[in-house]
PDB file of C-alpha atoms and ligand atoms in Angstrom:
ATOM      1  CA  MET V  12       7.139  31.483  -8.363  1.00 82.00           C
ATOM      2  CA  LYS V  13       4.284  33.955  -8.651  1.00 93.00           C
ATOM      3  CA  ASP V  14       4.834  37.652  -9.326  1.00 98.00           C
ATOM      4  CA  TYR V  15       4.547  39.889  -6.308  1.00 98.00           C
ATOM      5  CA  LEU V  16       5.459  43.284  -4.952  1.00 98.00           C
ATOM      6  CA  VAL V  17       6.747  44.314  -1.560  1.00 98.00           C
ATOM      7  CA  LYS V  18       6.581  47.828  -0.144  1.00 97.00           C
ATOM      8  CA  GLY V  19       8.863  48.849   2.663  1.00 98.00           C
ATOM      9  CA  PHE V  20       9.723  51.952   4.647  1.00 98.00           C
ATOM     10  CA  ALA V  21      13.364  52.666   5.482  1.00 98.00           C
ATOM     11  CA  TYR V  22      15.644  55.410   6.807  1.00 98.00           C
ATOM     12  CA  ASP V  23      13.357  56.211   9.768  1.00 96.00           C
ATOM     13  CA  GLY V  24      10.258  56.116   7.599  1.00 96.00           C
ATOM     14  CA  THR V  25      11.484  58.869   5.257  1.00 97.00           C
ATOM     15  CA  VAL V  26      12.077  56.638   2.237  1.00 98.00           C
ATOM     16  CA  ARG V  27       9.618  54.252   0.649  1.00 98.00           C
ATOM     17  CA  ILE V  28      10.842  51.407  -1.497  1.00 98.00           C
ATOM     18  CA  PHE V  29       8.736  49.212  -3.781  1.00 98.00           C
ATOM     19  CA  ALA V  30      10.306  46.133  -5.370  1.00 98.00           C
ATOM     20  CA  ALA V  31       8.685  43.562  -7.621  1.00 98.00           C
ATOM     21  CA  ASN V  32       9.292  40.367  -9.493  1.00 97.00           C
ATOM     22  CA  THR V  33       7.407  40.596 -12.817  1.00 98.00           C
ATOM     23  CA  THR V  34       8.782  37.575 -14.692  1.00 98.00           C
ATOM     24  CA  ASN V  35       5.363  35.997 -15.370  1.00 98.00           C
ATOM     25  CA  ILE V  36       3.802  39.299 -16.445  1.00 98.00           C
ATOM     26  CA  VAL V  37       6.550  40.082 -18.955  1.00 98.00           C
ATOM     27  CA  ARG V  38       6.666  36.468 -20.150  1.00 98.00           C
ATOM     28  CA  GLU V  39       2.917  36.513 -20.778  1.00 98.00           C
ATOM     29  CA  ALA V  40       3.172  39.854 -22.601  1.00 98.00           C
ATOM     30  CA  GLN V  41       5.959  38.487 -24.808  1.00 98.00           C
ATOM     31  CA  GLU V  42       3.951  35.350 -25.620  1.00 98.00           C
ATOM     32  CA  ARG V  43       0.716  37.223 -26.323  1.00 98.00           C
ATOM     33  CA  HIS V  44       2.309  39.893 -28.527  1.00 98.00           C
ATOM     34  CA  HIS V  45       5.173  37.812 -30.005  1.00 97.00           C
ATOM     35  CA  THR V  46       7.582  40.668 -29.356  1.00 98.00           C
ATOM     36  CA  TRP V  47      11.221  40.499 -30.428  1.00 97.00           C
ATOM     37  CA  PRO V  48      13.865  40.997 -27.703  1.00 96.00           C
ATOM     38  CA  THR V  49      14.287  44.790 -27.718  1.00 97.00           C
ATOM     39  CA  ALA V  50      10.528  45.310 -27.933  1.00 98.00           C
ATOM     40  CA  THR V  51      10.098  42.808 -25.069  1.00 98.00           C
ATOM     41  CA  GLN V  52      12.565  44.752 -22.944  1.00 97.00           C
ATOM     42  CA  ALA V  53      10.968  48.128 -23.625  1.00 98.00           C
ATOM     43  CA  LEU V  54       7.462  46.794 -22.981  1.00 98.00           C
ATOM     44  CA  GLY V  55       8.610  44.659 -20.012  1.00 98.00           C
ATOM     45  CA  ARG V  56      10.354  47.563 -18.297  1.00 98.00           C
ATOM     46  CA  THR V  57       7.276  49.759 -18.818  1.00 98.00           C
ATOM     47  CA  LEU V  58       4.937  47.035 -17.509  1.00 98.00           C
ATOM     48  CA  THR V  59       7.160  46.630 -14.440  1.00 98.00           C
ATOM     49  CA  ALA V  60       7.411  50.333 -13.578  1.00 98.00           C
ATOM     50  CA  SER V  61       3.683  50.808 -14.222  1.00 98.00           C
ATOM     51  CA  VAL V  62       2.513  47.912 -12.064  1.00 98.00           C
ATOM     52  CA  ILE V  63       4.738  49.194  -9.250  1.00 98.00           C
ATOM     53  CA  GLN V  64       3.383  52.725  -9.660  1.00 98.00           C
ATOM     54  CA  GLY V  65      -0.177  51.322  -9.698  1.00 98.00           C
ATOM     55  CA  SER V  66       0.418  50.065  -6.163  1.00 97.00           C
ATOM     56  CA  PHE V  67       0.827  53.697  -4.981  1.00 96.00           C
ATOM     57  CA  TYR V  68      -2.948  54.045  -5.294  1.00 96.00           C
ATOM     58  CA  ASP V  69      -6.078  52.534  -3.729  1.00 94.00           C
ATOM     59  CA  GLY V  70      -9.309  50.742  -4.511  1.00 95.00           C
ATOM     60  CA  GLU V  71     -10.495  51.197  -8.089  1.00 95.00           C
ATOM     61  CA  GLN V  72      -7.855  53.808  -8.960  1.00 97.00           C
ATOM     62  CA  SER V  73      -5.661  53.171 -12.001  1.00 97.00           C
ATOM     63  CA  ILE V  74      -3.056  54.688 -14.309  1.00 98.00           C
ATOM     64  CA  THR V  75      -2.322  54.692 -18.015  1.00 98.00           C
ATOM     65  CA  VAL V  76       1.273  55.144 -19.135  1.00 98.00           C
ATOM     66  CA  ARG V  77       1.985  56.280 -22.684  1.00 98.00           C
ATOM     67  CA  ILE V  78       5.526  56.471 -24.026  1.00 98.00           C
ATOM     68  CA  ASP V  79       6.105  57.858 -27.491  1.00 98.00           C
ATOM     69  CA  GLY V  80       9.731  58.634 -28.274  1.00 98.00           C
ATOM     70  CA  GLY V  81       9.645  58.541 -32.069  1.00 97.00           C
ATOM     71  CA  GLY V  82      11.873  55.433 -32.265  1.00 97.00           C
ATOM     72  CA  PRO V  83      11.273  52.319 -34.405  1.00 97.00           C
ATOM     73  CA  ILE V  84       9.202  50.724 -31.651  1.00 97.00           C
ATOM     74  CA  GLY V  85       6.476  53.367 -31.905  1.00 98.00           C
ATOM     75  CA  LYS V  86       4.200  53.893 -28.936  1.00 98.00           C
ATOM     76  CA  ILE V  87       4.087  51.859 -25.733  1.00 98.00           C
ATOM     77  CA  LEU V  88       0.767  51.859 -23.879  1.00 98.00           C
ATOM     78  CA  VAL V  89       0.279  50.286 -20.452  1.00 98.00           C
ATOM     79  CA  ASP V  90      -2.657  50.242 -18.003  1.00 98.00           C
ATOM     80  CA  ALA V  91      -2.095  49.341 -14.348  1.00 98.00           C
ATOM     81  CA  ASP V  92      -4.412  49.379 -11.348  1.00 98.00           C
ATOM     82  CA  ALA V  93      -4.036  49.458  -7.580  1.00 97.00           C
ATOM     83  CA  LYS V  94      -4.757  45.719  -7.310  1.00 97.00           C
ATOM     84  CA  GLY V  95      -1.615  44.521  -9.070  1.00 98.00           C
ATOM     85  CA  HIS V  96      -3.148  44.098 -12.530  1.00 98.00           C
ATOM     86  CA  VAL V  97      -1.333  45.330 -15.617  1.00 98.00           C
ATOM     87  CA  ARG V  98      -1.757  45.048 -19.380  1.00 98.00           C
ATOM     88  CA  GLY V  99      -0.007  46.687 -22.295  1.00 98.00           C
ATOM     89  CA  TYR V 100       1.326  46.628 -25.795  1.00 98.00           C
ATOM     90  CA  VAL V 101       3.975  48.112 -28.010  1.00 98.00           C
ATOM     91  CA  GLU V 102       3.086  49.452 -31.447  1.00 98.00           C
ATOM     92  CA  HIS V 103       5.832  47.706 -33.433  1.00 97.00           C
ATOM     93  CA  THR V 104       6.682  44.304 -31.997  1.00 97.00           C
ATOM     94  CA  ASN V 105       9.386  43.206 -34.444  1.00 96.00           C
ATOM     95  CA  VAL V 106      12.263  45.272 -33.096  1.00 95.00           C
ATOM     96  CA  ASN V 107      15.636  43.887 -32.093  1.00 94.00           C
ATOM     97  CA  LEU V 108      18.506  46.380 -31.881  1.00 93.00           C
ATOM     98  CA  ILE V 109      21.953  45.989 -30.344  1.00 92.00           C
ATOM     99  CA  TYR V 110      24.257  48.887 -29.423  1.00 90.00           C
ATOM    100  CA  ASP V 111      27.272  48.538 -31.710  1.00 89.00           C
ATOM    101  CA  ARG V 112      29.489  50.988 -29.811  1.00 89.00           C
ATOM    102  CA  GLY V 113      29.843  52.924 -26.598  1.00 88.00           C
ATOM    103  CA  PRO V 114      29.691  51.650 -23.014  1.00 86.00           C
ATOM    104  CA  LYS V 115      26.616  49.533 -23.751  1.00 85.00           C
ATOM    105  CA  LYS V 116      28.149  47.792 -26.776  1.00 88.00           C
ATOM    106  CA  GLY V 117      26.566  44.367 -27.266  1.00 85.00           C
ATOM    107  CA  GLN V 118      23.541  45.170 -25.129  1.00 87.00           C
ATOM    108  CA  SER V 119      20.008  45.490 -26.355  1.00 89.00           C
ATOM    109  CA  ALA V 120      19.471  49.088 -27.558  1.00 95.00           C
ATOM    110  CA  VAL V 121      16.227  49.870 -25.736  1.00 97.00           C
ATOM    111  CA  GLY V 122      16.834  53.627 -25.690  1.00 96.00           C
ATOM    112  CA  GLN V 123      17.485  53.674 -29.413  1.00 95.00           C
ATOM    113  CA  ALA V 124      14.379  51.570 -30.095  1.00 97.00           C
ATOM    114  CA  VAL V 125      12.135  53.777 -27.949  1.00 98.00           C
ATOM    115  CA  GLY V 126      13.736  57.082 -28.963  1.00 97.00           C
ATOM    116  CA  THR V 127      13.964  60.328 -26.998  1.00 97.00           C
ATOM    117  CA  ASN V 128      12.117  62.614 -29.354  1.00 97.00           C
ATOM    118  CA  GLY V 129       8.930  62.694 -27.316  1.00 98.00           C
ATOM    119  CA  PHE V 130       7.284  62.257 -23.958  1.00 98.00           C
ATOM    120  CA  ILE V 131       6.149  59.936 -21.234  1.00 98.00           C
ATOM    121  CA  HIS V 132       2.556  60.730 -20.275  1.00 98.00           C
ATOM    122  CA  ILE V 133       0.951  59.238 -17.184  1.00 98.00           C
ATOM    123  CA  THR V 134      -2.797  59.616 -16.723  1.00 98.00           C
ATOM    124  CA  LYS V 135      -4.179  58.929 -13.255  1.00 96.00           C
ATOM    125  CA  ASP V 136      -7.792  57.902 -12.830  1.00 95.00           C
ATOM    126  CA  LEU V 137      -8.250  58.505  -9.117  1.00 93.00           C
ATOM    127  CA  LYS V 138     -12.042  58.000  -9.345  1.00 92.00           C
ATOM    128  CA  VAL V 139     -12.702  61.653  -8.681  1.00 90.00           C
ATOM    129  CA  ARG V 140     -14.359  63.841 -11.294  1.00 87.00           C
ATOM    130  CA  ASP V 141     -11.372  64.560 -13.521  1.00 89.00           C
ATOM    131  CA  MET V 142      -8.403  62.524 -14.625  1.00 92.00           C
ATOM    132  CA  PHE V 143      -4.924  63.986 -14.230  1.00 94.00           C
ATOM    133  CA  THR V 144      -2.237  63.689 -16.880  1.00 96.00           C
ATOM    134  CA  GLY V 145       1.393  64.506 -16.154  1.00 97.00           C
ATOM    135  CA  SER V 146       4.023  64.562 -18.881  1.00 97.00           C
ATOM    136  CA  ALA V 147       7.793  64.683 -19.037  1.00 97.00           C
ATOM    137  CA  GLN V 148      10.328  64.749 -21.851  1.00 98.00           C
ATOM    138  CA  LEU V 149      11.938  61.349 -22.417  1.00 98.00           C
ATOM    139  CA  GLN V 150      15.553  61.377 -21.184  1.00 97.00           C
ATOM    140  CA  THR V 151      17.208  58.237 -22.539  1.00 97.00           C
ATOM    141  CA  GLY V 152      14.339  56.038 -23.753  1.00 97.00           C
ATOM    142  CA  GLU V 153      15.755  53.330 -21.460  1.00 97.00           C
ATOM    143  CA  ILE V 154      12.502  53.618 -19.415  1.00 98.00           C
ATOM    144  CA  ALA V 155      13.950  53.601 -15.855  1.00 97.00           C
ATOM    145  CA  GLU V 156      15.583  57.029 -16.284  1.00 97.00           C
ATOM    146  CA  ASP V 157      12.414  58.284 -17.944  1.00 98.00           C
ATOM    147  CA  PHE V 158      10.245  57.281 -14.984  1.00 98.00           C
ATOM    148  CA  THR V 159      12.814  58.785 -12.585  1.00 98.00           C
ATOM    149  CA  TYR V 160      12.710  62.089 -14.451  1.00 98.00           C
ATOM    150  CA  PHE V 161       8.900  61.959 -14.622  1.00 98.00           C
ATOM    151  CA  PHE V 162       8.611  61.599 -10.829  1.00 97.00           C
ATOM    152  CA  ALA V 163      11.000  64.521 -10.308  1.00 97.00           C
ATOM    153  CA  ALA V 164       9.611  66.845 -12.991  1.00 96.00           C
ATOM    154  CA  SER V 165       5.902  66.092 -12.866  1.00 94.00           C
ATOM    155  CA  GLU V 166       5.368  65.003  -9.242  1.00 93.00           C
ATOM    156  CA  GLN V 167       8.295  66.717  -7.499  1.00 95.00           C
ATOM    157  CA  ILE V 168       9.271  63.454  -5.787  1.00 96.00           C
ATOM    158  CA  PRO V 169      12.996  62.600  -5.817  1.00 96.00           C
ATOM    159  CA  SER V 170      13.120  58.956  -6.901  1.00 97.00           C
ATOM    160  CA  ALA V 171      15.355  56.182  -8.124  1.00 97.00           C
ATOM    161  CA  VAL V 172      14.053  53.543 -10.520  1.00 98.00           C
ATOM    162  CA  GLY V 173      15.741  50.274 -11.500  1.00 98.00           C
ATOM    163  CA  LEU V 174      14.203  47.932 -14.076  1.00 98.00           C
ATOM    164  CA  GLY V 175      15.419  44.692 -15.584  1.00 96.00           C
ATOM    165  CA  VAL V 176      14.245  42.238 -18.235  1.00 97.00           C
ATOM    166  CA  LEU V 177      16.518  39.344 -19.234  1.00 96.00           C
ATOM    167  CA  ILE V 178      15.881  37.450 -22.454  1.00 96.00           C
ATOM    168  CA  ASN V 179      16.852  33.864 -23.319  1.00 96.00           C
ATOM    169  CA  ASP V 180      18.529  32.937 -26.613  1.00 94.00           C
ATOM    170  CA  ASP V 181      15.170  31.724 -27.937  1.00 96.00           C
ATOM    171  CA  SER V 182      13.667  35.215 -27.278  1.00 95.00           C
ATOM    172  CA  SER V 183      11.600  34.014 -24.302  1.00 97.00           C
ATOM    173  CA  VAL V 184      11.740  35.927 -21.017  1.00 97.00           C
ATOM    174  CA  ARG V 185      14.149  34.591 -18.399  1.00 97.00           C
ATOM    175  CA  VAL V 186      13.485  36.992 -15.574  1.00 97.00           C
ATOM    176  CA  ALA V 187      12.025  40.466 -14.987  1.00 98.00           C
ATOM    177  CA  GLY V 188      11.575  42.845 -12.099  1.00 98.00           C
ATOM    178  CA  GLY V 189      12.520  46.178 -10.639  1.00 98.00           C
ATOM    179  CA  TYR V 190      12.180  48.777  -7.946  1.00 98.00           C
ATOM    180  CA  ILE V 191      11.039  52.334  -7.311  1.00 98.00           C
ATOM    181  CA  LEU V 192      12.545  54.198  -4.362  1.00 98.00           C
ATOM    182  CA  GLN V 193      11.023  57.526  -3.295  1.00 98.00           C
ATOM    183  CA  VAL V 194      12.355  60.086  -0.865  1.00 97.00           C
ATOM    184  CA  MET V 195       9.752  61.704   1.381  1.00 95.00           C
ATOM    185  CA  PRO V 196      10.032  65.100   3.079  1.00 93.00           C
ATOM    186  CA  GLY V 197      12.149  64.955   6.232  1.00 95.00           C
ATOM    187  CA  CYS V 198      14.786  62.606   4.876  1.00 96.00           C
ATOM    188  CA  LYS V 199      18.152  63.385   6.473  1.00 97.00           C
ATOM    189  CA  PRO V 200      21.062  64.452   4.212  1.00 96.00           C
ATOM    190  CA  GLU V 201      23.189  61.561   5.539  1.00 97.00           C
ATOM    191  CA  SER V 202      20.441  59.101   4.512  1.00 97.00           C
ATOM    192  CA  LEU V 203      20.421  60.616   1.021  1.00 97.00           C
ATOM    193  CA  ASP V 204      24.211  60.282   0.811  1.00 97.00           C
ATOM    194  CA  ARG V 205      23.993  56.636   1.859  1.00 97.00           C
ATOM    195  CA  ILE V 206      21.257  55.887  -0.713  1.00 97.00           C
ATOM    196  CA  GLU V 207      23.277  57.547  -3.470  1.00 97.00           C
ATOM    197  CA  GLU V 208      26.321  55.514  -2.489  1.00 98.00           C
ATOM    198  CA  ILE V 209      24.328  52.260  -2.472  1.00 98.00           C
ATOM    199  CA  ILE V 210      22.764  52.929  -5.872  1.00 97.00           C
ATOM    200  CA  LYS V 211      26.158  53.842  -7.328  1.00 96.00           C
ATOM    201  CA  THR V 212      27.817  50.664  -6.095  1.00 97.00           C
ATOM    202  CA  MET V 213      25.052  48.043  -6.224  1.00 97.00           C
ATOM    203  CA  LYS V 214      25.004  45.447  -8.996  1.00 95.00           C
ATOM    204  CA  PRO V 215      22.831  46.222 -12.036  1.00 93.00           C
ATOM    205  CA  ILE V 216      19.266  45.057 -11.495  1.00 94.00           C
ATOM    206  CA  ASN V 217      19.640  42.569 -14.381  1.00 93.00           C
ATOM    207  CA  ASP V 218      22.533  40.858 -12.590  1.00 95.00           C
ATOM    208  CA  LEU V 219      20.640  40.738  -9.287  1.00 97.00           C
ATOM    209  CA  LEU V 220      17.559  39.230 -10.913  1.00 95.00           C
ATOM    210  CA  ASP V 221      19.689  36.765 -12.838  1.00 94.00           C
ATOM    211  CA  VAL V 222      21.043  35.239  -9.624  1.00 96.00           C
ATOM    212  CA  GLY V 223      17.544  34.973  -8.176  1.00 95.00           C
ATOM    213  CA  ALA V 224      17.281  38.126  -6.051  1.00 97.00           C
ATOM    214  CA  THR V 225      13.761  38.495  -4.610  1.00 97.00           C
ATOM    215  CA  PRO V 226      11.915  41.788  -4.068  1.00 98.00           C
ATOM    216  CA  GLU V 227      12.889  41.467  -0.393  1.00 98.00           C
ATOM    217  CA  ASP V 228      16.581  41.104  -1.335  1.00 98.00           C
ATOM    218  CA  ILE V 229      16.419  44.248  -3.479  1.00 98.00           C
ATOM    219  CA  ILE V 230      14.755  46.294  -0.717  1.00 98.00           C
ATOM    220  CA  ASP V 231      17.316  44.938   1.742  1.00 98.00           C
ATOM    221  CA  ILE V 232      20.175  46.291  -0.397  1.00 98.00           C
ATOM    222  CA  LEU V 233      18.566  49.707  -0.942  1.00 98.00           C
ATOM    223  CA  ALA V 234      17.502  50.027   2.705  1.00 98.00           C
ATOM    224  CA  ASP V 235      20.986  49.136   3.948  1.00 97.00           C
ATOM    225  CA  GLY V 236      19.502  46.113   5.734  1.00 97.00           C
ATOM    226  CA  LYS V 237      17.029  48.000   7.896  1.00 97.00           C
ATOM    227  CA  TRP V 238      13.424  48.321   6.785  1.00 98.00           C
ATOM    228  CA  GLN V 239       9.838  47.751   7.743  1.00 98.00           C
ATOM    229  CA  ARG V 240       7.461  45.740   5.574  1.00 97.00           C
ATOM    230  CA  LEU V 241       4.202  47.529   4.821  1.00 95.00           C
ATOM    231  CA  LEU V 242       2.517  45.787   1.921  1.00 92.00           C
ATOM    232  CA  ASP V 243       2.572  42.606  -0.123  1.00 96.00           C
ATOM    233  CA  LEU V 244       0.677  42.492  -3.398  1.00 97.00           C
ATOM    234  CA  ASP V 245       0.247  39.695  -5.948  1.00 98.00           C
ATOM    235  CA  LEU V 246       0.833  40.913  -9.501  1.00 98.00           C
ATOM    236  CA  SER V 247      -0.533  39.615 -12.808  1.00 98.00           C
ATOM    237  CA  PHE V 248      -1.015  40.403 -16.484  1.00 98.00           C
ATOM    238  CA  ASN V 249      -4.735  40.987 -16.626  1.00 97.00           C
ATOM    239  CA  CYS V 250      -6.926  42.345 -19.402  1.00 97.00           C
ATOM    240  CA  ASP V 251     -10.597  43.051 -18.724  1.00 94.00           C
ATOM    241  CA  CYS V 252     -11.686  43.004 -22.359  1.00 96.00           C
ATOM    242  CA  SER V 253     -14.790  40.998 -23.298  1.00 96.00           C
ATOM    243  CA  LYS V 254     -17.080  40.353 -26.243  1.00 95.00           C
ATOM    244  CA  GLU V 255     -19.673  42.649 -24.593  1.00 95.00           C
ATOM    245  CA  LYS V 256     -17.159  45.520 -24.543  1.00 94.00           C
ATOM    246  CA  PHE V 257     -16.381  45.002 -28.229  1.00 94.00           C
ATOM    247  CA  GLU V 258     -20.135  44.920 -28.910  1.00 93.00           C
ATOM    248  CA  LYS V 259     -20.462  48.334 -27.280  1.00 93.00           C
ATOM    249  CA  GLY V 260     -17.528  49.522 -29.393  1.00 92.00           C
ATOM    250  CA  LEU V 261     -19.197  48.330 -32.607  1.00 92.00           C
ATOM    251  CA  LEU V 262     -22.379  50.152 -31.595  1.00 92.00           C
ATOM    252  CA  THR V 263     -20.455  53.437 -31.537  1.00 92.00           C
ATOM    253  CA  LEU V 264     -19.546  53.036 -35.234  1.00 91.00           C
ATOM    254  CA  PRO V 265     -21.455  55.147 -37.756  1.00 91.00           C
ATOM    255  CA  GLU V 266     -24.421  53.136 -39.038  1.00 88.00           C
ATOM    256  CA  ASN V 267     -23.006  52.794 -42.555  1.00 90.00           C
ATOM    257  CA  ASP V 268     -19.733  51.378 -41.261  1.00 91.00           C
ATOM    258  CA  LEU V 269     -21.611  48.881 -39.135  1.00 91.00           C
ATOM    259  CA  LYS V 270     -23.792  47.837 -42.100  1.00 91.00           C
ATOM    260  CA  GLU V 271     -20.680  47.366 -44.205  1.00 92.00           C
ATOM    261  CA  LEU V 272     -19.658  44.556 -41.847  1.00 92.00           C
ATOM    262  CA  LEU V 273     -22.724  42.600 -43.029  1.00 92.00           C
ATOM    263  CA  GLN V 274     -20.800  41.847 -46.236  1.00 92.00           C
ATOM    264  CA  ASP V 275     -18.630  39.404 -44.319  1.00 91.00           C
ATOM    265  CA  ASP V 276     -19.844  36.117 -42.835  1.00 92.00           C
ATOM    266  CA  VAL V 277     -17.710  36.687 -39.757  1.00 94.00           C
ATOM    267  CA  THR V 278     -16.235  39.909 -38.378  1.00 94.00           C
ATOM    268  CA  GLU V 279     -13.129  39.366 -36.296  1.00 94.00           C
ATOM    269  CA  THR V 280     -12.048  41.922 -33.698  1.00 94.00           C
ATOM    270  CA  SER V 281      -8.887  41.756 -31.644  1.00 95.00           C
ATOM    271  CA  CYS V 282      -7.876  43.393 -28.345  1.00 96.00           C
ATOM    272  CA  GLN V 283      -4.716  45.439 -28.805  1.00 96.00           C
ATOM    273  CA  PHE V 284      -3.758  44.977 -25.133  1.00 97.00           C
ATOM    274  CA  CYS V 285      -3.895  41.177 -24.946  1.00 97.00           C
ATOM    275  CA  ARG V 286      -4.530  40.007 -28.532  1.00 96.00           C
ATOM    276  CA  ALA V 287      -7.694  38.128 -27.532  1.00 96.00           C
ATOM    277  CA  LYS V 288      -9.949  37.664 -30.571  1.00 96.00           C
ATOM    278  CA  TYR V 289     -13.722  38.055 -30.621  1.00 96.00           C
ATOM    279  CA  GLU V 290     -15.833  36.945 -33.580  1.00 96.00           C
ATOM    280  CA  PHE V 291     -19.192  38.342 -34.595  1.00 95.00           C
ATOM    281  CA  THR V 292     -21.371  36.431 -37.059  1.00 94.00           C
ATOM    282  CA  LYS V 293     -23.432  38.173 -39.736  1.00 93.00           C
ATOM    283  CA  GLU V 294     -26.532  37.491 -37.606  1.00 93.00           C
ATOM    284  CA  GLU V 295     -24.951  39.101 -34.551  1.00 94.00           C
ATOM    285  CA  ILE V 296     -24.003  42.181 -36.593  1.00 93.00           C
ATOM    286  CA  GLN V 297     -27.573  42.318 -37.955  1.00 93.00           C
ATOM    287  CA  THR V 298     -28.872  42.350 -34.349  1.00 93.00           C
ATOM    288  CA  LEU V 299     -26.508  45.240 -33.560  1.00 92.00           C
ATOM    289  CA  VAL V 300     -27.721  47.176 -36.628  1.00 91.00           C
ATOM    290  CA  GLU V 301     -31.319  46.721 -35.447  1.00 91.00           C
ATOM    291  CA  GLU V 302     -30.372  47.733 -31.920  1.00 88.00           C
ATOM    292  CA  LYS V 303     -28.793  50.905 -33.300  1.00 84.00           C
ATOM    293  CA  ASP V 304     -31.858  51.605 -35.487  1.00 83.00           C
ATOM    294  CA  ALA V 305     -34.130  51.274 -32.468  1.00 82.00           C
ATOM    295  CA  LYS V 306     -32.265  54.047 -30.658  1.00 73.00           C
TER     296      LYS V 306
HETATM  297 ZN1   ZN X 424      -7.773  42.261 -23.895  1.00 68.79          ZN
END
């Protein structure tokens, strides 16, 4: 089944709910970056929330999400656009931590791996003159709570976020997905009470995904069975890197650094978002040096 997102309006149009299945995206990220389970979960949850948030926007607009909590995983960086494309990476891929006590004993320790000694930054490129960056202190490092707090603190939008990534014994991704629910002005207090009640009593998103719940099923639960479908969007892991872009990058190097590359027969560059490799021969580097000289 392909990855997709559904947007619905509920509670008389005062609540918008986005739900997505992101299994293929997170699986591809895991395979490209060879992440260990806790790193896969942290990156997968961030990819899921980001691709959903990307769908809030239009046309060529996009966002960049940066999470840096000081934990062993290092930074997480994710780009998402309004067309359902997302790409991302985590700084340290070889992280697998399990909570050894407390209510989450036995579960993957995502919050511990991400850390809470830092911020979530979200930069919006709305294709107007300036970009906007909002930031919020990380709350738990579990990602969903951090996005929830970001929406409240930085955007003043009361929200609920649920994210899930399930991992097989062989470290591959079994299933991934999530939702973002946002309360718009005019929402009645009794609707808010009902939503709170539903979120408190509904099964964890991991359990729902594990038994095959679709984005529609998740919206149905959150909307108490009554909602209006507004948008369907196909989602995919998509990196727009290319050899030409890396060429441009090499041209920005100081001339001496570029000339130093002539010592090697082949210069290999690698995209940090998707791990694609691009090779430049000595002759190609020589052409770049001449191009730079001509400027
Ligand atoms: Zn790439």
